[in-house]
PDB file of N, CA and C in Angstrom:
ATOM      1  N   MET A   1     -85.700 -22.276  69.835  1.00 81.00           N
ATOM      2  CA  MET A   1     -84.384 -22.381  69.215  1.00 81.00           C
ATOM      3  C   MET A   1     -84.425 -21.926  67.744  1.00 81.00           C
ATOM      4  N   LYS A   2     -85.574 -22.173  67.091  1.00 82.00           N
ATOM      5  CA  LYS A   2     -85.685 -21.760  65.700  1.00 82.00           C
ATOM      6  C   LYS A   2     -85.636 -20.241  65.575  1.00 82.00           C
ATOM      7  N   LYS A   3     -86.228 -19.539  66.540  1.00 86.00           N
ATOM      8  CA  LYS A   3     -86.221 -18.074  66.486  1.00 86.00           C
ATOM      9  C   LYS A   3     -84.801 -17.536  66.629  1.00 86.00           C
ATOM     10  N   VAL A   4     -84.002 -18.199  67.453  1.00 89.00           N
ATOM     11  CA  VAL A   4     -82.609 -17.770  67.621  1.00 89.00           C
ATOM     12  C   VAL A   4     -81.836 -18.000  66.330  1.00 89.00           C
ATOM     13  N   ASN A   5     -82.063 -19.147  65.700  1.00 88.00           N
ATOM     14  CA  ASN A   5     -81.365 -19.435  64.438  1.00 88.00           C
ATOM     15  C   ASN A   5     -81.776 -18.454  63.342  1.00 88.00           C
ATOM     16  N   VAL A   6     -83.069 -18.136  63.266  1.00 89.00           N
ATOM     17  CA  VAL A   6     -83.533 -17.168  62.272  1.00 89.00           C
ATOM     18  C   VAL A   6     -82.929 -15.797  62.552  1.00 89.00           C
ATOM     19  N   ALA A   7     -82.863 -15.432  63.825  1.00 91.00           N
ATOM     20  CA  ALA A   7     -82.267 -14.146  64.186  1.00 91.00           C
ATOM     21  C   ALA A   7     -80.784 -14.100  63.807  1.00 91.00           C
ATOM     22  N   LEU A   8     -80.075 -15.193  64.013  1.00 92.00           N
ATOM     23  CA  LEU A   8     -78.654 -15.243  63.635  1.00 92.00           C
ATOM     24  C   LEU A   8     -78.481 -15.138  62.112  1.00 92.00           C
ATOM     25  N   VAL A   9     -79.354 -15.807  61.359  1.00 92.00           N
ATOM     26  CA  VAL A   9     -79.283 -15.723  59.899  1.00 92.00           C
ATOM     27  C   VAL A   9     -79.549 -14.294  59.450  1.00 92.00           C
ATOM     28  N   ARG A  10     -80.557 -13.658  60.037  1.00 93.00           N
ATOM     29  CA  ARG A  10     -80.868 -12.269  59.677  1.00 93.00           C
ATOM     30  C   ARG A  10     -79.737 -11.320  60.069  1.00 93.00           C
ATOM     31  N   LEU A  11     -79.087 -11.594  61.203  1.00 94.00           N
ATOM     32  CA  LEU A  11     -77.948 -10.774  61.613  1.00 94.00           C
ATOM     33  C   LEU A  11     -76.801 -10.906  60.614  1.00 94.00           C
ATOM     34  N   LEU A  12     -76.500 -12.132  60.215  1.00 94.00           N
ATOM     35  CA  LEU A  12     -75.448 -12.338  59.218  1.00 94.00           C
ATOM     36  C   LEU A  12     -75.832 -11.698  57.875  1.00 94.00           C
ATOM     37  N   GLN A  13     -77.113 -11.771  57.524  1.00 94.00           N
ATOM     38  CA  GLN A  13     -77.572 -11.129  56.296  1.00 94.00           C
ATOM     39  C   GLN A  13     -77.348  -9.623  56.375  1.00 94.00           C
ATOM     40  N   PHE A  14     -77.642  -9.038  57.512  1.00 95.00           N
ATOM     41  CA  PHE A  14     -77.425  -7.599  57.684  1.00 95.00           C
ATOM     42  C   PHE A  14     -75.947  -7.247  57.604  1.00 95.00           C
ATOM     43  N   VAL A  15     -75.090  -8.069  58.199  1.00 95.00           N
ATOM     44  CA  VAL A  15     -73.644  -7.807  58.162  1.00 95.00           C
ATOM     45  C   VAL A  15     -73.137  -7.881  56.717  1.00 95.00           C
ATOM     46  N   VAL A  16     -73.582  -8.877  55.964  1.00 94.00           N
ATOM     47  CA  VAL A  16     -73.168  -8.999  54.564  1.00 94.00           C
ATOM     48  C   VAL A  16     -73.674  -7.792  53.764  1.00 94.00           C
ATOM     49  N   PHE A  17     -74.898  -7.348  54.052  1.00 95.00           N
ATOM     50  CA  PHE A  17     -75.445  -6.179  53.375  1.00 95.00           C
ATOM     51  C   PHE A  17     -74.614  -4.934  53.663  1.00 95.00           C
ATOM     52  N   VAL A  18     -74.256  -4.723  54.920  1.00 96.00           N
ATOM     53  CA  VAL A  18     -73.468  -3.535  55.286  1.00 96.00           C
ATOM     54  C   VAL A  18     -72.086  -3.570  54.637  1.00 96.00           C
ATOM     55  N   VAL A  19     -71.451  -4.724  54.636  1.00 96.00           N
ATOM     56  CA  VAL A  19     -70.126  -4.839  54.009  1.00 96.00           C
ATOM     57  C   VAL A  19     -70.231  -4.607  52.502  1.00 96.00           C
ATOM     58  N   SER A  20     -71.291  -5.121  51.890  1.00 95.00           N
ATOM     59  CA  SER A  20     -71.480  -4.930  50.453  1.00 95.00           C
ATOM     60  C   SER A  20     -71.698  -3.458  50.116  1.00 95.00           C
ATOM     61  N   VAL A  21     -72.511  -2.782  50.903  1.00 95.00           N
ATOM     62  CA  VAL A  21     -72.746  -1.359  50.674  1.00 95.00           C
ATOM     63  C   VAL A  21     -71.443  -0.580  50.839  1.00 95.00           C
ATOM     64  N   PHE A  22     -70.651  -0.937  51.836  1.00 96.00           N
ATOM     65  CA  PHE A  22     -69.371  -0.272  52.046  1.00 96.00           C
ATOM     66  C   PHE A  22     -68.447  -0.471  50.845  1.00 96.00           C
ATOM     67  N   MET A  23     -68.388  -1.692  50.313  1.00 95.00           N
ATOM     68  CA  MET A  23     -67.517  -1.959  49.166  1.00 95.00           C
ATOM     69  C   MET A  23     -67.951  -1.158  47.940  1.00 95.00           C
ATOM     70  N   VAL A  24     -69.252  -1.056  47.707  1.00 94.00           N
ATOM     71  CA  VAL A  24     -69.740  -0.301  46.555  1.00 94.00           C
ATOM     72  C   VAL A  24     -69.434   1.182  46.725  1.00 94.00           C
ATOM     73  N   ILE A  25     -69.632   1.709  47.929  1.00 95.00           N
ATOM     74  CA  ILE A  25     -69.337   3.122  48.181  1.00 95.00           C
ATOM     75  C   ILE A  25     -67.850   3.401  47.991  1.00 95.00           C
ATOM     76  N   VAL A  26     -66.996   2.504  48.461  1.00 95.00           N
ATOM     77  CA  VAL A  26     -65.548   2.688  48.290  1.00 95.00           C
ATOM     78  C   VAL A  26     -65.175   2.616  46.818  1.00 95.00           C
ATOM     79  N   TYR A  27     -65.775   1.694  46.076  1.00 94.00           N
ATOM     80  CA  TYR A  27     -65.450   1.539  44.656  1.00 94.00           C
ATOM     81  C   TYR A  27     -65.783   2.800  43.868  1.00 94.00           C
ATOM     82  N   PHE A  28     -67.005   3.287  44.023  1.00 92.00           N
ATOM     83  CA  PHE A  28     -67.402   4.464  43.265  1.00 92.00           C
ATOM     84  C   PHE A  28     -66.799   5.744  43.857  1.00 92.00           C
ATOM     85  N   GLY A  29     -66.524   5.758  45.147  1.00 93.00           N
ATOM     86  CA  GLY A  29     -65.867   6.914  45.758  1.00 93.00           C
ATOM     87  C   GLY A  29     -64.434   7.060  45.278  1.00 93.00           C
ATOM     88  N   ALA A  30     -63.793   5.943  45.007  1.00 92.00           N
ATOM     89  CA  ALA A  30     -62.414   5.997  44.506  1.00 92.00           C
ATOM     90  C   ALA A  30     -62.353   6.663  43.140  1.00 92.00           C
ATOM     91  N   MET A  31     -63.405   6.495  42.344  1.00 90.00           N
ATOM     92  CA  MET A  31     -63.419   7.141  41.029  1.00 90.00           C
ATOM     93  C   MET A  31     -63.452   8.660  41.158  1.00 90.00           C
ATOM     94  N   VAL A  32     -64.031   9.152  42.238  1.00 90.00           N
ATOM     95  CA  VAL A  32     -64.082  10.600  42.461  1.00 90.00           C
ATOM     96  C   VAL A  32     -62.797  11.082  43.120  1.00 90.00           C
ATOM     97  N   LEU A  33     -62.288  10.308  44.066  1.00 95.00           N
ATOM     98  CA  LEU A  33     -61.141  10.764  44.847  1.00 95.00           C
ATOM     99  C   LEU A  33     -59.802  10.655  44.117  1.00 95.00           C
ATOM    100  N   LEU A  34     -59.668   9.740  43.180  1.00 94.00           N
ATOM    101  CA  LEU A  34     -58.388   9.609  42.476  1.00 94.00           C
ATOM    102  C   LEU A  34     -58.009  10.866  41.701  1.00 94.00           C
ATOM    103  N   PRO A  35     -58.897  11.457  40.919  1.00 94.00           N
ATOM    104  CA  PRO A  35     -58.509  12.707  40.246  1.00 94.00           C
ATOM    105  C   PRO A  35     -58.229  13.845  41.226  1.00 94.00           C
ATOM    106  N   LEU A  36     -59.016  13.915  42.305  1.00 95.00           N
ATOM    107  CA  LEU A  36     -58.761  14.960  43.296  1.00 95.00           C
ATOM    108  C   LEU A  36     -57.402  14.771  43.952  1.00 95.00           C
ATOM    109  N   ASP A  37     -57.036  13.526  44.217  1.00 95.00           N
ATOM    110  CA  ASP A  37     -55.727  13.252  44.794  1.00 95.00           C
ATOM    111  C   ASP A  37     -54.619  13.598  43.811  1.00 95.00           C
ATOM    112  N   ALA A  38     -54.852  13.326  42.540  1.00 95.00           N
ATOM    113  CA  ALA A  38     -53.848  13.676  41.532  1.00 95.00           C
ATOM    114  C   ALA A  38     -53.635  15.190  41.479  1.00 95.00           C
ATOM    115  N   VAL A  39     -54.706  15.958  41.617  1.00 96.00           N
ATOM    116  CA  VAL A  39     -54.580  17.424  41.636  1.00 96.00           C
ATOM    117  C   VAL A  39     -53.747  17.861  42.831  1.00 96.00           C
ATOM    118  N   VAL A  40     -54.052  17.304  44.005  1.00 95.00           N
ATOM    119  CA  VAL A  40     -53.320  17.688  45.217  1.00 95.00           C
ATOM    120  C   VAL A  40     -51.844  17.324  45.092  1.00 95.00           C
ATOM    121  N   LEU A  41     -51.559  16.137  44.573  1.00 95.00           N
ATOM    122  CA  LEU A  41     -50.160  15.726  44.439  1.00 95.00           C
ATOM    123  C   LEU A  41     -49.408  16.593  43.430  1.00 95.00           C
ATOM    124  N   LEU A  42     -50.066  16.957  42.336  1.00 95.00           N
ATOM    125  CA  LEU A  42     -49.415  17.834  41.367  1.00 95.00           C
ATOM    126  C   LEU A  42     -49.157  19.221  41.952  1.00 95.00           C
ATOM    127  N   ILE A  43     -50.095  19.726  42.729  1.00 95.00           N
ATOM    128  CA  ILE A  43     -49.894  21.035  43.364  1.00 95.00           C
ATOM    129  C   ILE A  43     -48.721  20.978  44.330  1.00 95.00           C
ATOM    130  N   LYS A  44     -48.637  19.898  45.111  1.00 95.00           N
ATOM    131  CA  LYS A  44     -47.509  19.762  46.046  1.00 95.00           C
ATOM    132  C   LYS A  44     -46.188  19.614  45.297  1.00 95.00           C
ATOM    133  N   LEU A  45     -46.205  18.858  44.198  1.00 94.00           N
ATOM    134  CA  LEU A  45     -44.986  18.684  43.412  1.00 94.00           C
ATOM    135  C   LEU A  45     -44.522  20.007  42.819  1.00 94.00           C
ATOM    136  N   MET A  46     -45.461  20.794  42.313  1.00 94.00           N
ATOM    137  CA  MET A  46     -45.093  22.102  41.767  1.00 94.00           C
ATOM    138  C   MET A  46     -44.670  23.061  42.863  1.00 94.00           C
ATOM    139  N   GLY A  47     -45.194  22.865  44.070  1.00 92.00           N
ATOM    140  CA  GLY A  47     -44.747  23.675  45.206  1.00 92.00           C
ATOM    141  C   GLY A  47     -43.304  23.373  45.563  1.00 92.00           C
ATOM    142  N   VAL A  48     -42.891  22.112  45.421  1.00 94.00           N
ATOM    143  CA  VAL A  48     -41.494  21.745  45.673  1.00 94.00           C
ATOM    144  C   VAL A  48     -40.592  22.377  44.628  1.00 94.00           C
ATOM    145  N   VAL A  49     -41.074  22.444  43.395  1.00 92.00           N
ATOM    146  CA  VAL A  49     -40.298  23.056  42.318  1.00 92.00           C
ATOM    147  C   VAL A  49     -40.164  24.557  42.533  1.00 92.00           C
ATOM    148  N   GLY A  50     -41.137  25.164  43.213  1.00 91.00           N
ATOM    149  CA  GLY A  50     -41.030  26.581  43.521  1.00 91.00           C
ATOM    150  C   GLY A  50     -42.194  27.421  43.040  1.00 91.00           C
ATOM    151  N   LEU A  51     -43.243  26.782  42.530  1.00 90.00           N
ATOM    152  CA  LEU A  51     -44.396  27.539  42.073  1.00 90.00           C
ATOM    153  C   LEU A  51     -45.342  27.824  43.240  1.00 90.00           C
ATOM    154  N   ASN A  52     -45.991  28.968  43.172  1.00 91.00           N
ATOM    155  CA  ASN A  52     -46.987  29.336  44.163  1.00 91.00           C
ATOM    156  C   ASN A  52     -48.155  28.347  44.090  1.00 91.00           C
ATOM    157  N   GLY A  53     -48.868  28.159  45.202  1.00 89.00           N
ATOM    158  CA  GLY A  53     -49.983  27.220  45.239  1.00 89.00           C
ATOM    159  C   GLY A  53     -51.089  27.556  44.266  1.00 89.00           C
ATOM    160  N   PHE A  54     -51.407  28.840  44.142  1.00 92.00           N
ATOM    161  CA  PHE A  54     -52.470  29.250  43.220  1.00 92.00           C
ATOM    162  C   PHE A  54     -52.078  28.980  41.771  1.00 92.00           C
ATOM    163  N   ILE A  55     -50.851  29.320  41.433  1.00 94.00           N
ATOM    164  CA  ILE A  55     -50.376  29.085  40.063  1.00 94.00           C
ATOM    165  C   ILE A  55     -50.274  27.591  39.788  1.00 94.00           C
ATOM    166  N   ALA A  56     -49.841  26.831  40.794  1.00 94.00           N
ATOM    167  CA  ALA A  56     -49.758  25.383  40.641  1.00 94.00           C
ATOM    168  C   ALA A  56     -51.146  24.783  40.430  1.00 94.00           C
ATOM    169  N   ALA A  57     -52.137  25.276  41.162  1.00 94.00           N
ATOM    170  CA  ALA A  57     -53.511  24.788  40.981  1.00 94.00           C
ATOM    171  C   ALA A  57     -54.029  25.174  39.608  1.00 94.00           C
ATOM    172  N   PHE A  58     -53.671  26.356  39.160  1.00 94.00           N
ATOM    173  CA  PHE A  58     -54.093  26.842  37.850  1.00 94.00           C
ATOM    174  C   PHE A  58     -53.541  25.945  36.742  1.00 94.00           C
ATOM    175  N   ILE A  59     -52.392  25.308  36.978  1.00 95.00           N
ATOM    176  CA  ILE A  59     -51.793  24.400  35.993  1.00 95.00           C
ATOM    177  C   ILE A  59     -52.267  22.962  36.214  1.00 95.00           C
ATOM    178  N   ALA A  60     -52.368  22.538  37.481  1.00 95.00           N
ATOM    179  CA  ALA A  60     -52.648  21.134  37.796  1.00 95.00           C
ATOM    180  C   ALA A  60     -54.080  20.720  37.443  1.00 95.00           C
ATOM    181  N   ILE A  61     -55.041  21.605  37.679  1.00 95.00           N
ATOM    182  CA  ILE A  61     -56.436  21.222  37.436  1.00 95.00           C
ATOM    183  C   ILE A  61     -56.693  20.936  35.952  1.00 95.00           C
ATOM    184  N   PRO A  62     -56.244  21.792  35.038  1.00 96.00           N
ATOM    185  CA  PRO A  62     -56.431  21.434  33.617  1.00 96.00           C
ATOM    186  C   PRO A  62     -55.621  20.198  33.212  1.00 96.00           C
ATOM    187  N   ALA A  63     -54.454  20.000  33.815  1.00 96.00           N
ATOM    188  CA  ALA A  63     -53.652  18.821  33.475  1.00 96.00           C
ATOM    189  C   ALA A  63     -54.387  17.539  33.856  1.00 96.00           C
ATOM    190  N   VAL A  64     -54.948  17.516  35.046  1.00 96.00           N
ATOM    191  CA  VAL A  64     -55.711  16.333  35.476  1.00 96.00           C
ATOM    192  C   VAL A  64     -57.004  16.216  34.665  1.00 96.00           C
ATOM    193  N   GLY A  65     -57.606  17.328  34.320  1.00 95.00           N
ATOM    194  CA  GLY A  65     -58.779  17.299  33.459  1.00 95.00           C
ATOM    195  C   GLY A  65     -58.469  16.691  32.106  1.00 95.00           C
ATOM    196  N   TYR A  66     -57.298  17.032  31.568  1.00 96.00           N
ATOM    197  CA  TYR A  66     -56.884  16.458  30.291  1.00 96.00           C
ATOM    198  C   TYR A  66     -56.665  14.955  30.421  1.00 96.00           C
ATOM    199  N   LEU A  67     -56.057  14.535  31.520  1.00 94.00           N
ATOM    200  CA  LEU A  67     -55.874  13.094  31.742  1.00 94.00           C
ATOM    201  C   LEU A  67     -57.228  12.393  31.841  1.00 94.00           C
ATOM    202  N   GLY A  68     -58.191  13.023  32.512  1.00 92.00           N
ATOM    203  CA  GLY A  68     -59.536  12.462  32.585  1.00 92.00           C
ATOM    204  C   GLY A  68     -60.188  12.371  31.218  1.00 92.00           C
ATOM    205  N   LEU A  69     -59.951  13.377  30.378  1.00 94.00           N
ATOM    206  CA  LEU A  69     -60.477  13.348  29.017  1.00 94.00           C
ATOM    207  C   LEU A  69     -59.859  12.201  28.233  1.00 94.00           C
ATOM    208  N   MET A  70     -58.570  11.964  28.405  1.00 94.00           N
ATOM    209  CA  MET A  70     -57.914  10.857  27.709  1.00 94.00           C
ATOM    210  C   MET A  70     -58.478   9.517  28.164  1.00 94.00           C
ATOM    211  N   VAL A  71     -58.766   9.389  29.457  1.00 90.00           N
ATOM    212  CA  VAL A  71     -59.375   8.155  29.969  1.00 90.00           C
ATOM    213  C   VAL A  71     -60.772   8.002  29.384  1.00 90.00           C
ATOM    214  N   TYR A  72     -61.504   9.107  29.313  1.00 91.00           N
ATOM    215  CA  TYR A  72     -62.868   9.068  28.776  1.00 91.00           C
ATOM    216  C   TYR A  72     -62.877   8.674  27.303  1.00 91.00           C
ATOM    217  N   LYS A  73     -61.887   9.144  26.555  1.00 94.00           N
ATOM    218  CA  LYS A  73     -61.834   8.857  25.123  1.00 94.00           C
ATOM    219  C   LYS A  73     -61.264   7.480  24.812  1.00 94.00           C
ATOM    220  N   THR A  74     -60.664   6.811  25.782  1.00 93.00           N
ATOM    221  CA  THR A  74     -60.142   5.471  25.547  1.00 93.00           C
ATOM    222  C   THR A  74     -61.326   4.523  25.350  1.00 93.00           C
ATOM    223  N   PRO A  75     -61.383   3.846  24.216  1.00 92.00           N
ATOM    224  CA  PRO A  75     -62.565   3.023  23.919  1.00 92.00           C
ATOM    225  C   PRO A  75     -62.743   1.882  24.930  1.00 92.00           C
ATOM    226  N   GLY A  76     -63.914   1.832  25.527  1.00 93.00           N
ATOM    227  CA  GLY A  76     -64.260   0.727  26.416  1.00 93.00           C
ATOM    228  C   GLY A  76     -63.771   0.836  27.841  1.00 93.00           C
ATOM    229  N   LEU A  77     -62.891   1.792  28.147  1.00 91.00           N
ATOM    230  CA  LEU A  77     -62.316   1.850  29.494  1.00 91.00           C
ATOM    231  C   LEU A  77     -63.350   2.296  30.522  1.00 91.00           C
ATOM    232  N   CYS A  78     -64.070   3.363  30.228  1.00 89.00           N
ATOM    233  CA  CYS A  78     -65.088   3.843  31.175  1.00 89.00           C
ATOM    234  C   CYS A  78     -66.179   2.804  31.372  1.00 89.00           C
ATOM    235  N   LYS A  79     -66.599   2.175  30.288  1.00 92.00           N
ATOM    236  CA  LYS A  79     -67.634   1.147  30.377  1.00 92.00           C
ATOM    237  C   LYS A  79     -67.148  -0.023  31.220  1.00 92.00           C
ATOM    238  N   MET A  80     -65.883  -0.395  31.073  1.00 94.00           N
ATOM    239  CA  MET A  80     -65.336  -1.511  31.831  1.00 94.00           C
ATOM    240  C   MET A  80     -65.304  -1.185  33.324  1.00 94.00           C
ATOM    241  N   VAL A  81     -64.910   0.030  33.669  1.00 91.00           N
ATOM    242  CA  VAL A  81     -64.837   0.421  35.081  1.00 91.00           C
ATOM    243  C   VAL A  81     -66.229   0.463  35.705  1.00 91.00           C
ATOM    244  N   VAL A  82     -67.188   1.038  34.982  1.00 91.00           N
ATOM    245  CA  VAL A  82     -68.555   1.119  35.506  1.00 91.00           C
ATOM    246  C   VAL A  82     -69.184  -0.272  35.567  1.00 91.00           C
ATOM    247  N   ASP A  83     -68.925  -1.108  34.562  1.00 94.00           N
ATOM    248  CA  ASP A  83     -69.465  -2.468  34.584  1.00 94.00           C
ATOM    249  C   ASP A  83     -68.903  -3.279  35.752  1.00 94.00           C
ATOM    250  N   GLY A  84     -67.658  -3.013  36.113  1.00 93.00           N
ATOM    251  CA  GLY A  84     -67.093  -3.671  37.296  1.00 93.00           C
ATOM    252  C   GLY A  84     -67.862  -3.320  38.555  1.00 93.00           C
ATOM    253  N   GLY A  85     -68.241  -2.055  38.673  1.00 92.00           N
ATOM    254  CA  GLY A  85     -69.030  -1.627  39.824  1.00 92.00           C
ATOM    255  C   GLY A  85     -70.429  -2.198  39.800  1.00 92.00           C
ATOM    256  N   VAL A  86     -71.046  -2.260  38.619  1.00 94.00           N
ATOM    257  CA  VAL A  86     -72.387  -2.826  38.495  1.00 94.00           C
ATOM    258  C   VAL A  86     -72.365  -4.316  38.808  1.00 94.00           C
ATOM    259  N   ASP A  87     -71.318  -5.017  38.359  1.00 95.00           N
ATOM    260  CA  ASP A  87     -71.177  -6.438  38.705  1.00 95.00           C
ATOM    261  C   ASP A  87     -71.015  -6.624  40.209  1.00 95.00           C
ATOM    262  N   LEU A  88     -70.303  -5.725  40.839  1.00 94.00           N
ATOM    263  CA  LEU A  88     -70.155  -5.776  42.295  1.00 94.00           C
ATOM    264  C   LEU A  88     -71.509  -5.617  42.986  1.00 94.00           C
ATOM    265  N   ILE A  89     -72.337  -4.723  42.466  1.00 94.00           N
ATOM    266  CA  ILE A  89     -73.674  -4.522  43.036  1.00 94.00           C
ATOM    267  C   ILE A  89     -74.536  -5.762  42.831  1.00 94.00           C
ATOM    268  N   LYS A  90     -74.508  -6.334  41.631  1.00 96.00           N
ATOM    269  CA  LYS A  90     -75.320  -7.530  41.359  1.00 96.00           C
ATOM    270  C   LYS A  90     -74.882  -8.709  42.223  1.00 96.00           C
ATOM    271  N   THR A  91     -73.577  -8.901  42.354  1.00 95.00           N
ATOM    272  CA  THR A  91     -73.073  -9.989  43.190  1.00 95.00           C
ATOM    273  C   THR A  91     -73.476  -9.797  44.641  1.00 95.00           C
ATOM    274  N   SER A  92     -73.407  -8.577  45.125  1.00 94.00           N
ATOM    275  CA  SER A  92     -73.803  -8.296  46.505  1.00 94.00           C
ATOM    276  C   SER A  92     -75.279  -8.586  46.709  1.00 94.00           C
ATOM    277  N   LYS A  93     -76.096  -8.210  45.743  1.00 94.00           N
ATOM    278  CA  LYS A  93     -77.540  -8.456  45.849  1.00 94.00           C
ATOM    279  C   LYS A  93     -77.835  -9.950  45.892  1.00 94.00           C
ATOM    280  N   ILE A  94     -77.153 -10.716  45.078  1.00 95.00           N
ATOM    281  CA  ILE A  94     -77.351 -12.167  45.067  1.00 95.00           C
ATOM    282  C   ILE A  94     -76.948 -12.776  46.405  1.00 95.00           C
ATOM    283  N   ARG A  95     -75.831 -12.311  46.953  1.00 93.00           N
ATOM    284  CA  ARG A  95     -75.353 -12.855  48.235  1.00 93.00           C
ATOM    285  C   ARG A  95     -76.299 -12.517  49.384  1.00 93.00           C
ATOM    286  N   VAL A  96     -76.846 -11.321  49.368  1.00 93.00           N
ATOM    287  CA  VAL A  96     -77.779 -10.930  50.434  1.00 93.00           C
ATOM    288  C   VAL A  96     -79.083 -11.710  50.301  1.00 93.00           C
ATOM    289  N   GLU A  97     -79.572 -11.898  49.071  1.00 93.00           N
ATOM    290  CA  GLU A  97     -80.815 -12.639  48.875  1.00 93.00           C
ATOM    291  C   GLU A  97     -80.660 -14.122  49.162  1.00 93.00           C
ATOM    292  N   ALA A  98     -79.443 -14.659  49.096  1.00 92.00           N
ATOM    293  CA  ALA A  98     -79.222 -16.074  49.398  1.00 92.00           C
ATOM    294  C   ALA A  98     -79.561 -16.394  50.855  1.00 92.00           C
ATOM    295  N   PHE A  99     -79.465 -15.407  51.713  1.00 91.00           N
ATOM    296  CA  PHE A  99     -79.794 -15.640  53.117  1.00 91.00           C
ATOM    297  C   PHE A  99     -81.287 -15.867  53.331  1.00 91.00           C
ATOM    298  N   ASN A 100     -82.125 -15.378  52.421  1.00 90.00           N
ATOM    299  CA  ASN A 100     -83.565 -15.604  52.563  1.00 90.00           C
ATOM    300  C   ASN A 100     -83.899 -17.093  52.474  1.00 90.00           C
ATOM    301  N   GLU A 101     -83.245 -17.814  51.564  1.00 91.00           N
ATOM    302  CA  GLU A 101     -83.462 -19.260  51.448  1.00 91.00           C
ATOM    303  C   GLU A 101     -82.997 -19.970  52.708  1.00 91.00           C
ATOM    304  N   ILE A 102     -81.892 -19.540  53.256  1.00 90.00           N
ATOM    305  CA  ILE A 102     -81.389 -20.154  54.487  1.00 90.00           C
ATOM    306  C   ILE A 102     -82.359 -19.906  55.641  1.00 90.00           C
ATOM    307  N   ALA A 103     -82.883 -18.689  55.716  1.00 88.00           N
ATOM    308  CA  ALA A 103     -83.833 -18.362  56.779  1.00 88.00           C
ATOM    309  C   ALA A 103     -85.115 -19.173  56.620  1.00 88.00           C
ATOM    310  N   ASP A 104     -85.587 -19.358  55.388  1.00 88.00           N
ATOM    311  CA  ASP A 104     -86.782 -20.166  55.171  1.00 88.00           C
ATOM    312  C   ASP A 104     -86.541 -21.631  55.557  1.00 88.00           C
ATOM    313  N   ALA A 105     -85.344 -22.132  55.275  1.00 89.00           N
ATOM    314  CA  ALA A 105     -85.020 -23.510  55.646  1.00 89.00           C
ATOM    315  C   ALA A 105     -84.940 -23.671  57.157  1.00 89.00           C
ATOM    316  N   VAL A 106     -84.463 -22.655  57.853  1.00 88.00           N
ATOM    317  CA  VAL A 106     -84.360 -22.717  59.308  1.00 88.00           C
ATOM    318  C   VAL A 106     -85.739 -22.631  59.964  1.00 88.00           C
ATOM    319  N   LYS A 107     -86.640 -21.844  59.360  1.00 84.00           N
ATOM    320  CA  LYS A 107     -87.988 -21.711  59.918  1.00 84.00           C
ATOM    321  C   LYS A 107     -88.769 -23.022  59.859  1.00 84.00           C
ATOM    322  N   ALA A 108     -88.532 -23.788  58.780  1.00 77.00           N
ATOM    323  CA  ALA A 108     -89.307 -25.030  58.596  1.00 77.00           C
ATOM    324  C   ALA A 108     -88.879 -26.143  59.518  1.00 77.00           C
TER     325      ALA A 108
END
């Protein structure tokens, strides 16, 4: 029965690990996808106005780049966003390692 309990604890530990990895990937992936989405939306908006797709891209990419530069120059904003992701990683690591104590208690 102890082996089954240890196996269940390890299974739950693996599930928590997978969910944590997914959350971190989504968090940092959103930082990449948001500017790309802004470019696509600006190109579509300029297409509605009547601009060709190439010309719209020629305007939208520098516009989003400028917005990214403004975010980068905002004091503390980039550090705050990255620190949020690092805190997410640290919290996930603590939660996954907490299962080791539970597994040791079940083995005894």
